[in-house]
Amino acid sequence: MSENKKMVEAITPINEDFAQWYTDICLKAELVDYSTVKGCTILRPYGYAIWENIMHLLDMRFKETGHENVAMPMLIPESLLQKEKDHVAGFAPEVAWVTMGGGEELEERMCVRPTSETLFCDHWSHVLHSYRELPMKYNQWCSVMRWEKTTRPFLRTREFWWQEGHTIHETAEEAIAETEQQLNLYADFCENQLNMPVLKGRKTEKEKFSGAEATYTIEAMMHDGKALQSGTSHYFGDGFSRAFDVKFTGRDNTLQYPHQTSWGMSTRLIGAIIMAHGDDEGLLLPPAVAPVQVVIIPVASHKPGVLEKAEELRKELSKFCRVKLDDSDNSPGWKFSQWEMKGVPLRLEIGPKDIANNQCVLVRRDTREKIFVPLTELAAAIPAQLDALGKNLYARAEENRAKRTFSAKNMEEVLQLAAAENGYIKAMWCGDAACEEMMKEKAGISSRCIPFEQEQLSDVCPCCGKKAKHMVVWGKAY
RNA sequence: CGGGGUGUAGCGCAGCUGGUAGCGCGCUGCGUUCGGGACGCAGAGGCCUGGAGUUCGAAUCUCCACACUCCGACCA
């Protein structure tokens, strides 16, 4: 092994410079490449394959809960964006405008969609007539554009890929139930398939979506203790319906406005996966979304029978998992490192000695534990190991979160904790925006959410001393 | 948007007291290897991010622009 090579290929250690480590993983695991288009990244095949798996798993869940996929235009006329005043105030500063078409100035400029509430509402105003047609539960897989000033792969790019669910309902209760159901769906997906514990709660007024009545969120904690909003679900009441004149004839033959929701998850989830599970060896993918769950590495592949056996195993394994045989000319050691970098959960080594013993070596990416498995037992051992690895990822992430979750009763404790280490700081809050602002200014932390699971840490707000209304989880966020 | 850093071969870098470019890895070919990033030999590959200026002459000095990156601010 040459020292130089190691130096060139190595990524920045995770505890030395987390930001640089993150960028290194994105590039060296071949997830993304920077584009000539400023602020935009290219999802490379391996990165897109992760997204495809996420899309597939979520889409199945959406269909199971009665949602239908649709496709809306990519452009939004300015007049449409203007209809809901809070919404336009929130988004107008960061939209891209199209002003020319076919070489001629447009009558009305159009923005590239930053989100599609306005398009869905406009559509519904045309097609909705009766309560019998409700609920309408739509979802769209697409990309959106927001003119961000600072960008980072997956976490914040000008164009990003996502799903946006949009629904309208006859009653507020039904819409609120939908909002909660989708938030729970997201949380379950994160916890059971991405192996990432999340904190469920409501956003404060300051942090909520432009035009929403209430915004719910799931927050995941990254390796460095910062929070990442991993999914949101909004309840709109009938505000948009009124603004866009979406009406239906109710059971009592009166004209009514439907109650609306929207909810979304994006390619940002891939950033969450990287920062929640990755380590000094590189990426570490949850088995549910790993494009390759098992990589087969033949050892001494020039010896007769080795490649043949490896190919035979690949065929066999492909019946129950996503498997890849690396029969390239690289040395086994190189392959080990390469596939660890790419986060493949399980490695299967097969060489002449194994073949003689009718066994192989399985190596787990998370523990690097090597186990000898008889070839006849692979069909049971692989799913079991993938499952155990997923559970371990969850346990490790949860341990990190527990270690970095603190409670503060007064401002001194808040300041001390915020200065010491990244993490969640639980503290009471009076509900005033001024105190939320003060937390940002004095302690450099923002409200992540008002958790559904409340605790009574004290009776007063640590900022102003007035009676506390909620417990808020504060922290630094991506 | 403010502050710092960086733009030279596919990648990472050196060259920066001015005289038209080197190293490591990677890549191509052949051979030997193969249980933690293998080795030998032979090759290919850039004219130095873009623009302006100084100069007989600029990768090198000056100015401007652009891009990426890190830290803040902003952020649906």
Coordinates of C-alpha atoms (C1' of nucleotides) in Angstrom, one line a residue:
Chain A
M1 CA 0.0 0.0 0.0
S2 CA 1.3 3.4 -0.9
E3 CA 1.0 6.2 1.7
N4 CA 0.3 8.8 -1.0
K5 CA -2.7 7.0 -2.3
K6 CA -4.2 6.7 1.1
M7 CA -3.7 10.5 1.6
V8 CA -5.3 11.3 -1.7
E9 CA -8.3 9.1 -1.2
A10 CA -9.0 9.7 2.5
I11 CA -11.8 11.9 3.6
T12 CA -11.6 14.5 6.3
P13 CA -12.1 12.9 9.8
I14 CA -15.6 13.4 11.0
N15 CA -14.6 15.0 14.3
E16 CA -12.0 17.3 12.9
D17 CA -14.2 19.2 10.5
F18 CA -17.7 18.0 10.2
A19 CA -18.7 20.4 7.3
Q20 CA -15.7 19.3 5.2
W21 CA -16.3 15.7 6.1
Y22 CA -19.9 16.1 4.8
T23 CA -18.8 17.6 1.5
D24 CA -16.1 14.9 1.1
I25 CA -18.7 12.2 1.5
C26 CA -21.1 13.8 -1.0
L27 CA -18.4 13.9 -3.7
K28 CA -16.4 10.7 -2.9
A29 CA -19.3 8.4 -2.4
E30 CA -20.3 9.7 -5.9
L31 CA -23.7 10.9 -4.7
V32 CA -23.6 14.4 -6.4
D33 CA -21.5 16.5 -8.6
Y34 CA -21.5 20.3 -8.8
S35 CA -23.2 21.7 -11.9
T36 CA -22.2 24.5 -14.1
V37 CA -25.5 25.9 -13.1
K38 CA -24.7 28.0 -10.0
G39 CA -26.3 26.7 -6.8
C40 CA -27.5 23.5 -8.4
T41 CA -26.2 20.0 -8.0
I42 CA -26.4 17.0 -10.2
L43 CA -27.7 13.8 -8.6
R44 CA -25.3 11.1 -9.8
P45 CA -26.6 7.5 -10.4
Y46 CA -25.7 6.3 -6.9
G47 CA -27.3 9.3 -5.2
Y48 CA -30.3 9.2 -7.5
A49 CA -30.7 5.4 -6.7
I50 CA -31.0 6.3 -3.0
W51 CA -33.7 8.9 -3.9
E52 CA -35.5 6.3 -6.1
N53 CA -35.7 4.0 -3.1
I54 CA -37.0 6.8 -0.9
M55 CA -39.5 7.7 -3.6
H56 CA -40.7 4.1 -4.0
L57 CA -41.2 3.5 -0.2
L58 CA -42.9 6.8 0.4
D59 CA -45.1 6.5 -2.8
M60 CA -46.4 3.1 -1.6
R61 CA -47.3 4.6 1.7
F62 CA -49.1 7.6 0.0
K63 CA -51.1 5.2 -2.2
E64 CA -52.0 3.1 0.8
T65 CA -53.4 6.1 2.5
G66 CA -55.5 7.0 -0.5
H67 CA -53.4 9.6 -2.3
E68 CA -53.1 10.0 -6.1
N69 CA -50.2 11.4 -8.0
V70 CA -50.6 14.3 -10.4
A71 CA -48.3 16.7 -12.4
M72 CA -48.7 20.5 -12.3
P73 CA -47.0 23.1 -14.5
M74 CA -43.5 24.2 -13.5
L75 CA -44.4 27.9 -14.0
I76 CA -46.6 30.1 -11.9
P77 CA -48.0 33.4 -13.3
E78 CA -47.3 36.3 -10.9
S79 CA -51.0 37.0 -10.5
L80 CA -51.6 33.5 -9.1
L81 CA -48.7 33.7 -6.7
Q82 CA -50.0 37.1 -5.5
K83 CA -53.4 35.8 -4.3
E84 CA -52.5 34.7 -0.8
K85 CA -50.6 37.6 0.8
D86 CA -48.7 35.7 3.5
H87 CA -47.6 33.1 1.0
V88 CA -46.3 35.6 -1.5
A89 CA -44.6 37.6 1.2
G90 CA -42.7 34.5 2.2
F91 CA -41.7 33.2 -1.2
A92 CA -41.4 36.2 -3.5
P93 CA -37.9 37.2 -2.3
E94 CA -36.5 33.8 -3.4
V95 CA -38.2 32.9 -6.7
A96 CA -36.7 32.9 -10.2
W97 CA -38.7 34.8 -12.8
V98 CA -39.3 33.9 -16.4
T99 CA -39.9 37.1 -18.4
M100 CA -39.2 36.1 -22.0
G101 CA -40.7 33.4 -24.2
G102 CA -40.0 32.6 -27.8
G103 CA -37.8 35.7 -28.0
E104 CA -40.6 38.0 -26.8
E105 CA -41.4 39.7 -23.6
L106 CA -44.2 38.0 -21.7
E107 CA -47.4 39.9 -20.9
E108 CA -47.1 38.6 -17.4
R109 CA -43.9 37.2 -15.8
M110 CA -44.0 33.7 -14.3
C111 CA -42.0 32.3 -11.5
V112 CA -40.4 28.8 -11.5
R113 CA -42.4 27.0 -8.8
P114 CA -40.9 27.3 -5.3
T115 CA -43.9 25.2 -4.1
S116 CA -47.2 24.5 -5.7
E117 CA -50.0 25.5 -3.3
T118 CA -51.2 28.2 -5.7
L119 CA -51.3 25.8 -8.7
F120 CA -53.3 23.2 -6.8
C121 CA -55.7 25.8 -5.5
D122 CA -56.2 27.3 -9.0
H123 CA -56.9 23.8 -10.3
W124 CA -59.3 23.0 -7.5
S125 CA -61.3 26.2 -8.1
H126 CA -62.1 24.8 -11.5
V127 CA -62.8 21.2 -10.7
L128 CA -64.5 21.2 -7.3
H129 CA -68.2 21.3 -7.2
S130 CA -69.7 19.1 -4.5
Y131 CA -68.9 17.7 -1.1
R132 CA -69.3 14.3 -2.7
E133 CA -65.9 15.0 -4.5
L134 CA -64.1 15.5 -1.3
P135 CA -61.6 14.8 0.0
M136 CA -59.2 15.4 -2.9
K137 CA -55.9 13.9 -1.9
Y138 CA -53.1 14.6 -4.4
N139 CA -49.4 14.3 -4.4
Q140 CA -46.7 15.5 -6.9
W141 CA -43.1 14.3 -7.4
C142 CA -41.2 17.1 -8.9
S143 CA -38.4 19.6 -8.5
V144 CA -38.8 23.1 -7.2
M145 CA -36.6 26.2 -7.3
R146 CA -35.7 28.7 -4.6
W147 CA -33.0 31.3 -5.2
E148 CA -30.9 30.5 -2.2
K149 CA -27.9 32.6 -1.4
T150 CA -25.8 29.9 0.2
T151 CA -26.0 26.3 -1.0
R152 CA -24.8 22.9 0.2
P153 CA -25.4 19.5 -1.5
F154 CA -28.7 18.1 -0.4
L155 CA -29.2 20.5 2.5
R156 CA -29.9 23.6 0.5
T157 CA -29.7 23.9 -3.3
R158 CA -31.5 26.2 -5.6
E159 CA -33.3 23.4 -7.4
F160 CA -34.2 20.3 -5.3
W161 CA -36.4 17.3 -5.8
W162 CA -39.2 16.5 -3.5
Q163 CA -42.8 15.3 -3.1
E164 CA -45.5 17.8 -2.2
G165 CA -48.8 16.4 -1.0
H166 CA -51.8 18.7 -1.3
T167 CA -55.3 17.8 0.0
I168 CA -58.6 19.5 0.5
H169 CA -61.3 18.3 2.9
E170 CA -64.9 19.0 3.8
T171 CA -64.2 19.8 7.5
A172 CA -61.4 21.3 9.5
E173 CA -61.3 18.2 11.7
E174 CA -60.7 16.0 8.7
A175 CA -57.9 18.2 7.4
I176 CA -56.2 18.4 10.7
A177 CA -56.4 14.6 10.9
E178 CA -54.8 14.4 7.5
T179 CA -52.0 16.7 8.6
E180 CA -51.3 14.5 11.6
Q181 CA -51.5 11.3 9.7
Q182 CA -49.0 12.4 7.2
L183 CA -46.6 13.7 9.9
N184 CA -46.9 10.3 11.5
L185 CA -46.3 8.6 8.2
Y186 CA -43.1 10.6 7.8
A187 CA -41.9 9.9 11.3
D188 CA -42.5 6.2 10.9
F189 CA -40.6 6.2 7.6
C190 CA -37.7 8.0 9.2
E191 CA -37.6 5.8 12.2
N192 CA -38.2 2.4 10.7
Q193 CA -36.7 2.7 7.3
L194 CA -34.1 5.4 7.6
N195 CA -33.2 4.2 11.1
M196 CA -33.3 7.8 12.3
P197 CA -35.2 8.9 15.5
V198 CA -37.2 12.1 15.0
L199 CA -38.8 14.6 17.3
K200 CA -42.4 15.4 16.4
G201 CA -43.9 18.8 17.2
R202 CA -45.4 22.1 16.0
K203 CA -43.5 25.0 14.6
T204 CA -43.7 28.4 16.3
E205 CA -45.3 31.4 14.5
K206 CA -41.9 32.6 13.5
E207 CA -40.9 29.3 11.9
K208 CA -44.1 28.2 10.3
F209 CA -44.8 28.0 6.6
S210 CA -46.0 31.2 4.8
G211 CA -49.7 31.1 4.7
A212 CA -50.2 28.1 7.0
E213 CA -52.4 28.1 10.1
A214 CA -50.1 25.5 11.7
T215 CA -46.9 23.8 10.6
Y216 CA -45.9 20.5 12.1
T217 CA -42.4 19.1 11.7
I218 CA -40.1 16.2 12.4
E219 CA -36.6 17.1 13.5
A220 CA -33.7 14.7 13.3
M221 CA -30.5 15.2 15.1
M222 CA -27.3 15.0 13.1
H223 CA -24.0 13.5 14.3
D224 CA -22.7 17.0 15.3
G225 CA -25.8 17.8 17.4
K226 CA -27.4 20.2 15.0
A227 CA -31.0 19.6 14.0
L228 CA -32.3 19.0 10.5
Q229 CA -36.0 19.5 9.6
S230 CA -36.7 16.3 7.8
G231 CA -40.3 16.6 6.9
T232 CA -43.2 19.1 7.4
S233 CA -46.9 18.9 7.3
H234 CA -49.1 22.1 7.1
Y235 CA -52.7 22.8 8.0
F236 CA -54.0 25.8 6.1
G237 CA -57.6 26.1 7.3
D238 CA -59.6 27.7 4.5
G239 CA -57.3 30.6 4.0
F240 CA -56.1 29.6 0.6
S241 CA -59.5 28.3 -0.4
R242 CA -61.0 31.8 0.2
A243 CA -58.1 33.5 -1.6
F244 CA -58.4 31.3 -4.6
D245 CA -62.2 31.0 -4.5
V246 CA -62.2 27.2 -4.1
K247 CA -65.8 26.3 -3.2
F248 CA -68.2 23.4 -3.0
T249 CA -71.8 22.9 -2.3
G250 CA -72.1 21.3 1.1
R251 CA -74.5 18.7 2.5
D252 CA -76.8 21.5 3.5
N253 CA -76.8 23.0 0.0
T254 CA -74.7 26.0 1.0
L255 CA -71.5 27.1 -0.6
Q256 CA -68.5 26.3 1.6
Y257 CA -64.7 26.5 1.5
P258 CA -62.7 23.3 1.8
H259 CA -60.0 22.9 4.5
Q260 CA -56.6 22.3 3.1
T261 CA -53.2 20.6 3.9
S262 CA -49.8 20.2 2.3
W263 CA -46.8 18.2 3.3
G264 CA -43.4 17.5 1.9
M265 CA -40.2 15.6 2.1
S266 CA -37.2 16.2 -0.1
T267 CA -33.8 15.1 -1.3
R268 CA -32.6 16.8 1.9
L269 CA -33.4 13.4 3.5
I270 CA -30.2 12.1 1.9
G271 CA -28.3 14.8 3.7
A272 CA -29.9 13.6 6.9
I273 CA -28.9 10.0 6.2
I274 CA -25.3 11.1 5.6
M275 CA -25.0 13.2 8.7
A276 CA -27.0 10.9 11.0
H277 CA -25.2 7.6 10.2
G278 CA -21.9 8.3 8.4
D279 CA -18.5 7.8 10.0
D280 CA -14.8 8.1 9.2
E281 CA -15.0 5.3 6.7
G282 CA -17.6 7.2 4.7
L283 CA -21.3 6.8 4.1
L284 CA -23.4 4.3 6.0
L285 CA -26.7 3.6 4.4
P286 CA -29.9 2.3 6.0
P287 CA -30.6 -1.1 4.4
A288 CA -34.1 -0.1 3.4
V289 CA -32.8 2.6 1.0
A290 CA -29.3 1.3 0.1
P291 CA -29.0 0.9 -3.7
V292 CA -26.7 -2.1 -2.9
Q293 CA -27.4 -4.0 0.3
V294 CA -24.8 -6.6 -0.2
V295 CA -21.6 -6.3 -2.3
I296 CA -19.9 -9.5 -3.2
I297 CA -16.1 -9.3 -3.4
P298 CA -14.3 -12.3 -4.8
V299 CA -10.9 -12.9 -3.4
A300 CA -8.1 -14.4 -5.6
S301 CA -10.6 -14.1 -8.5
H302 CA -8.2 -15.5 -11.0
K303 CA -8.2 -18.9 -9.4
P304 CA -10.5 -21.3 -11.1
G305 CA -14.0 -21.4 -9.9
V306 CA -14.0 -18.2 -7.8
L307 CA -15.7 -15.8 -10.1
E308 CA -18.1 -18.5 -11.2
K309 CA -19.1 -19.2 -7.5
A310 CA -19.4 -15.4 -6.9
E311 CA -21.7 -15.0 -9.9
E312 CA -23.7 -18.0 -8.7
L313 CA -24.1 -16.4 -5.3
R314 CA -25.1 -13.1 -6.9
K315 CA -27.9 -14.8 -8.7
E316 CA -29.1 -16.5 -5.6
L317 CA -29.0 -13.4 -3.4
S318 CA -30.7 -11.3 -6.0
K319 CA -33.9 -13.2 -5.2
F320 CA -34.1 -11.6 -1.8
C321 CA -31.9 -8.5 -1.6
R322 CA -30.2 -5.8 -3.8
V323 CA -26.8 -7.3 -4.5
K324 CA -23.8 -6.3 -6.6
L325 CA -20.8 -8.4 -7.6
D326 CA -17.6 -6.3 -7.9
D327 CA -15.6 -8.3 -10.5
S328 CA -13.5 -5.3 -11.4
D329 CA -9.7 -5.6 -11.6
N330 CA -9.1 -3.7 -8.4
S331 CA -7.5 -5.4 -5.5
P332 CA -9.8 -6.8 -2.7
G333 CA -8.4 -4.2 -0.2
W334 CA -9.3 -1.4 -2.6
K335 CA -12.8 -2.7 -3.0
F336 CA -13.3 -3.0 0.7
S337 CA -12.5 0.6 1.2
Q338 CA -14.5 1.8 -1.8
W339 CA -17.7 0.0 -0.9
E340 CA -17.4 1.2 2.7
M341 CA -17.1 4.7 1.4
K342 CA -20.3 4.1 -0.5
G343 CA -22.0 2.9 2.6
V344 CA -23.0 -0.6 1.5
P345 CA -24.4 -2.3 4.7
L346 CA -23.0 -5.8 4.1
R347 CA -20.0 -7.2 2.3
L348 CA -19.7 -10.8 1.3
E349 CA -16.2 -12.1 0.7
I350 CA -15.7 -15.3 -1.2
G351 CA -12.4 -17.0 -2.0
P352 CA -10.8 -20.4 -2.6
K353 CA -10.6 -21.3 1.1
D354 CA -14.3 -20.4 1.6
I355 CA -15.3 -22.4 -1.5
A356 CA -13.5 -25.4 -0.1
N357 CA -15.4 -25.1 3.1
N358 CA -18.7 -24.2 1.4
Q359 CA -18.9 -20.9 3.3
C360 CA -18.3 -17.2 2.9
V361 CA -17.4 -14.2 5.1
L362 CA -20.0 -11.6 5.9
V363 CA -18.8 -8.2 7.1
R364 CA -21.1 -5.6 8.6
R365 CA -20.4 -2.0 7.7
D366 CA -21.4 -0.6 11.1
T367 CA -19.3 -2.9 13.3
R368 CA -16.9 -4.4 10.8
E369 CA -17.6 -7.6 12.5
K370 CA -16.6 -10.6 10.3
I371 CA -18.7 -13.7 10.5
F372 CA -18.3 -17.0 8.6
V373 CA -21.6 -18.2 7.2
P374 CA -22.3 -21.5 5.4
L375 CA -23.5 -20.8 1.9
T376 CA -26.7 -22.7 2.6
E377 CA -27.7 -20.3 5.4
L378 CA -27.2 -17.0 3.5
A379 CA -30.9 -16.6 2.7
A380 CA -31.6 -16.4 6.5
A381 CA -28.3 -14.7 7.6
I382 CA -28.4 -11.8 5.2
P383 CA -31.9 -10.5 6.0
A384 CA -31.1 -11.0 9.7
Q385 CA -27.8 -9.1 9.5
L386 CA -29.5 -6.2 7.5
D387 CA -32.2 -6.0 10.1
A388 CA -29.7 -6.0 13.0
L389 CA -27.6 -3.3 11.3
G390 CA -30.7 -1.1 10.8
K391 CA -31.6 -1.5 14.5
N392 CA -28.0 -0.7 15.5
L393 CA -28.0 2.5 13.3
Y394 CA -31.2 3.6 15.1
A395 CA -29.8 2.8 18.5
R396 CA -26.6 4.7 17.8
A397 CA -28.5 7.7 16.5
E398 CA -30.8 7.6 19.5
E399 CA -27.8 7.4 21.9
N400 CA -26.3 10.4 20.3
R401 CA -29.5 12.3 20.6
A402 CA -30.0 11.3 24.3
K403 CA -26.4 12.4 25.0
R404 CA -27.0 15.8 23.4
T405 CA -30.4 16.6 24.9
F406 CA -30.5 19.0 27.8
S407 CA -33.0 20.8 30.0
A408 CA -32.6 24.4 31.1
K409 CA -34.7 26.1 33.8
N410 CA -33.3 29.6 33.5
M411 CA -31.4 31.8 31.1
E412 CA -28.0 31.1 32.7
E413 CA -28.5 27.4 32.1
V414 CA -29.6 28.1 28.5
L415 CA -26.6 30.3 27.8
Q416 CA -24.2 27.8 29.4
L417 CA -25.6 24.8 27.5
A418 CA -25.8 26.7 24.2
A419 CA -22.2 27.7 24.5
A420 CA -20.9 24.3 25.5
E421 CA -22.2 21.9 22.9
N422 CA -24.6 21.5 20.0
G423 CA -27.8 19.7 20.9
Y424 CA -31.4 20.0 21.9
I425 CA -32.1 22.4 24.8
K426 CA -35.5 21.9 26.3
A427 CA -36.9 25.0 28.0
M428 CA -40.1 26.6 28.8
W429 CA -41.5 29.5 26.7
C430 CA -44.2 32.2 27.3
G431 CA -45.1 32.2 23.6
D432 CA -43.9 35.7 22.8
A433 CA -42.0 36.2 19.6
A434 CA -39.7 38.7 21.4
C435 CA -38.4 35.9 23.7
E436 CA -37.9 33.6 20.7
E437 CA -35.9 36.4 19.1
M438 CA -33.9 36.9 22.3
M439 CA -32.9 33.2 22.4
K440 CA -31.5 33.6 18.9
E441 CA -29.6 36.8 19.7
K442 CA -28.2 35.8 23.1
A443 CA -27.8 32.1 22.8
G444 CA -27.6 31.6 19.0
I445 CA -30.3 29.0 19.0
S446 CA -33.7 28.8 17.3
S447 CA -36.8 27.0 18.2
R448 CA -36.9 23.6 16.6
C449 CA -40.4 22.8 17.6
I450 CA -43.0 22.7 20.4
P451 CA -42.9 18.9 21.0
F452 CA -46.2 17.0 21.1
E453 CA -44.8 15.3 24.2
Q454 CA -44.7 18.2 26.7
E455 CA -42.9 18.4 30.0
Q456 CA -43.3 21.0 32.8
L457 CA -39.7 22.0 33.5
S458 CA -40.6 25.1 35.3
D459 CA -43.5 27.6 35.5
V460 CA -41.9 30.6 33.9
C461 CA -40.2 31.6 30.6
P462 CA -36.5 31.9 31.1
C463 CA -36.3 35.0 29.0
C464 CA -39.0 37.2 30.5
G465 CA -40.1 35.5 33.7
K466 CA -43.7 35.5 32.6
K467 CA -45.9 32.4 32.9
A468 CA -44.8 29.7 30.5
K469 CA -47.1 28.3 28.0
H470 CA -45.1 25.5 26.3
M471 CA -41.9 23.6 26.5
V472 CA -39.9 24.3 23.4
V473 CA -36.9 22.4 22.0
W474 CA -34.2 24.8 21.0
G475 CA -31.0 24.2 19.0
K476 CA -28.9 25.0 16.1
A477 CA -30.2 23.9 12.8
Y478 CA -29.1 23.2 9.2
Chain B
rC1 C1' -25.6 39.7 1.5
rG2 C1' -20.8 40.3 4.8
rG3 C1' -15.9 38.1 6.2
rG4 C1' -11.9 34.3 5.2
rG5 C1' -9.9 30.6 1.8
rU6 C1' -9.1 28.5 -3.0
rG7 C1' -9.1 28.4 -8.7
rU8 C1' -2.4 25.2 -12.7
rA9 C1' -3.5 17.5 -16.2
rG10 C1' -9.4 13.5 -14.4
rC11 C1' -8.3 14.3 -8.7
rG12 C1' -4.9 16.4 -4.9
rC13 C1' -1.0 19.8 -5.0
rA14 C1' 4.1 22.3 -6.2
rG15 C1' 5.9 26.2 -9.3
rC16 C1' 4.4 32.9 -7.5
rU17 C1' 12.4 37.2 -6.0
rG18 C1' 8.5 37.4 -14.2
rG19 C1' 11.8 33.9 -19.3
rU20 C1' 5.4 29.7 -22.2
rA21 C1' 5.1 24.1 -16.6
rG22 C1' 6.4 19.6 -12.6
rC23 C1' 5.1 15.7 -8.7
rG24 C1' 1.8 11.9 -6.5
rC25 C1' -2.6 9.4 -7.4
rG26 C1' -5.8 8.2 -11.4
rC27 C1' -6.2 6.9 -16.8
rU28 C1' -4.3 3.5 -21.4
rG29 C1' -1.4 -1.1 -22.8
rC30 C1' 1.4 -5.6 -21.3
rG31 C1' 3.0 -8.8 -17.5
rU32 C1' 3.0 -10.4 -12.3
rU33 C1' -0.5 -10.2 -8.1
rC34 C1' -5.2 -10.9 -5.1
rG35 C1' -8.3 -12.6 2.7
rG36 C1' -7.7 -4.4 4.3
rG37 C1' -6.6 0.9 -0.4
rA38 C1' -0.7 -4.4 -4.8
rC39 C1' 3.8 -4.1 -8.1
rG40 C1' 7.0 -3.6 -12.6
rC41 C1' 7.8 -1.6 -17.5
rA42 C1' 5.9 1.4 -21.5
rG43 C1' 2.5 5.5 -22.8
rA44 C1' -1.4 9.4 -23.2
rG45 C1' -3.0 13.9 -21.0
rG46 C1' -2.5 20.8 -19.4
rC47 C1' -0.3 25.6 -22.0
rC48 C1' -2.1 27.6 -15.9
rU49 C1' -10.9 30.1 -14.3
rG50 C1' -12.3 34.6 -17.5
rG51 C1' -11.1 39.8 -18.8
rA52 C1' -8.1 44.2 -18.6
rG53 C1' -3.4 46.3 -17.3
rU54 C1' 2.2 46.6 -16.4
rU55 C1' 6.3 44.4 -19.4
rC56 C1' 10.6 42.9 -24.8
rG57 C1' 8.2 38.7 -22.2
rA58 C1' 3.0 37.0 -17.1
rA59 C1' 0.8 30.6 -14.2
rU60 C1' 3.9 34.2 -11.5
rC61 C1' 3.0 41.5 -10.4
rU62 C1' -1.8 45.0 -10.4
rC63 C1' -7.1 45.6 -11.0
rC64 C1' -11.9 43.7 -12.2
rA65 C1' -15.2 39.6 -12.9
rC66 C1' -16.9 34.7 -12.2
rA67 C1' -17.0 30.0 -9.6
rC68 C1' -16.3 26.7 -5.6
rU69 C1' -15.6 26.3 -0.3
rC70 C1' -15.7 27.6 5.1
rC71 C1' -17.8 31.0 8.9
rG72 C1' -21.8 34.4 9.9
rA73 C1' -26.6 36.9 8.4
rC74 C1' -31.0 35.7 5.8
rC75 C1' -34.2 31.7 4.9
rA76 C1' -40.3 28.9 2.8

